[in-house]
Amino acid sequence: MNRQRDFEVVVQMMSEGAEAVKDYVYRVGDATSQLANVTLLLGQNPNESISSRSYRCRSSWHWNAAMVGIDLLFSLAEKGHCKKAYLRDLQRAGEMLDQ
């Protein structure tokens, strides 16, 4: 019985569990944003988040203001959140087309 090895196994399991929870929270947040975009903001694409739409429509002053606000809100987690959300949406669409 190696206590160091047991400890390492427990730490690894906790790390994997935390990553799974983080991934779940991300997916729920993304789905909630997509739902709000379609229902509250009358968006046409059910797979587009508010962040992604804000970046895509940034030439309009109100969407640009939304993008700046959302990017500020998420600035501690990631820089350029709306652009990254837009690029992730494009990547997912491409992956769907490739299937």
Coordinates of C-alpha atoms in Angstrom, one line a residue:
M1 CA 0.0 0.0 0.0
N2 CA 1.6 3.1 -1.3
R3 CA 0.0 6.2 0.2
Q4 CA 1.7 8.5 -2.2
R5 CA 0.3 6.5 -5.2
D6 CA -3.1 6.4 -3.6
F7 CA -3.0 10.2 -3.1
E8 CA -1.9 10.7 -6.7
V9 CA -4.9 8.5 -7.9
V10 CA -7.3 10.5 -5.8
V11 CA -6.0 13.8 -7.1
Q12 CA -6.2 12.6 -10.7
M13 CA -9.8 11.4 -10.2
M14 CA -10.7 14.8 -8.6
S15 CA -9.1 16.6 -11.5
E16 CA -11.0 14.6 -14.1
G17 CA -14.2 15.1 -12.1
A18 CA -13.6 18.9 -12.0
E19 CA -13.0 18.9 -15.8
A20 CA -16.2 17.0 -16.4
V21 CA -18.2 19.5 -14.2
K22 CA -16.5 22.4 -16.0
D23 CA -17.4 20.9 -19.4
Y24 CA -21.0 20.4 -18.3
V25 CA -21.4 23.9 -17.0
Y26 CA -20.0 25.3 -20.2
R27 CA -22.5 23.2 -22.3
V28 CA -25.5 24.3 -20.2
G29 CA -24.4 27.9 -20.4
D30 CA -24.0 27.7 -24.2
A31 CA -27.4 26.0 -24.6
T32 CA -29.1 28.6 -22.3
S33 CA -27.5 31.4 -24.4
Q34 CA -28.8 29.8 -27.6
L35 CA -32.3 29.5 -26.1
A36 CA -32.3 33.2 -25.0
N37 CA -31.0 34.3 -28.4
V38 CA -33.9 32.6 -30.2
T39 CA -36.7 33.2 -27.7
L40 CA -35.9 36.6 -26.2
L41 CA -33.9 38.2 -28.9
L42 CA -35.8 36.6 -31.8
G43 CA -32.7 35.1 -33.4
Q44 CA -33.1 33.0 -36.5
N45 CA -30.3 30.5 -35.9
P46 CA -31.1 28.1 -32.9
N47 CA -27.4 27.1 -32.8
E48 CA -26.1 30.6 -32.3
S49 CA -25.3 32.0 -28.8
I50 CA -25.8 35.6 -27.9
S51 CA -22.0 36.1 -27.7
S52 CA -21.6 34.7 -31.2
R53 CA -24.4 36.8 -32.6
S54 CA -23.0 39.9 -30.9
Y55 CA -19.7 39.4 -32.7
R56 CA -21.3 38.5 -36.0
C57 CA -23.5 41.6 -35.9
R58 CA -21.0 44.0 -34.4
S59 CA -21.3 46.5 -37.2
S60 CA -24.6 47.5 -35.6
W61 CA -24.1 49.8 -32.7
H62 CA -26.4 47.9 -30.3
W63 CA -24.8 44.5 -31.0
N64 CA -21.3 46.1 -30.8
A65 CA -22.3 47.5 -27.3
A66 CA -23.5 44.0 -26.3
M67 CA -20.2 42.5 -27.5
V68 CA -18.2 45.0 -25.5
G69 CA -20.3 44.3 -22.4
I70 CA -20.2 40.5 -22.8
D71 CA -16.4 40.6 -23.5
L72 CA -16.0 42.7 -20.3
L73 CA -18.1 40.3 -18.3
F74 CA -16.0 37.3 -19.4
S75 CA -12.7 39.1 -19.4
L76 CA -11.4 37.3 -16.4
A77 CA -12.1 33.9 -18.0
E78 CA -10.9 34.6 -21.6
K79 CA -10.0 37.5 -23.8
G80 CA -12.2 38.1 -26.9
H81 CA -15.0 35.9 -25.7
C82 CA -17.5 36.9 -28.4
K83 CA -15.1 36.4 -31.3
K84 CA -14.1 33.0 -29.8
A85 CA -17.7 32.0 -29.4
Y86 CA -18.3 33.0 -33.1
L87 CA -15.3 30.9 -34.2
R88 CA -16.5 27.9 -32.1
D89 CA -19.9 28.1 -33.7
L90 CA -18.3 28.1 -37.2
Q91 CA -16.2 25.2 -36.2
R92 CA -19.2 23.2 -34.9
A93 CA -21.1 24.0 -38.1
G94 CA -18.2 22.8 -40.2
E95 CA -18.0 19.6 -38.2
M96 CA -21.7 18.9 -38.7
L97 CA -21.3 19.4 -42.4
D98 CA -18.4 17.0 -42.5
Q99 CA -20.4 14.2 -40.9

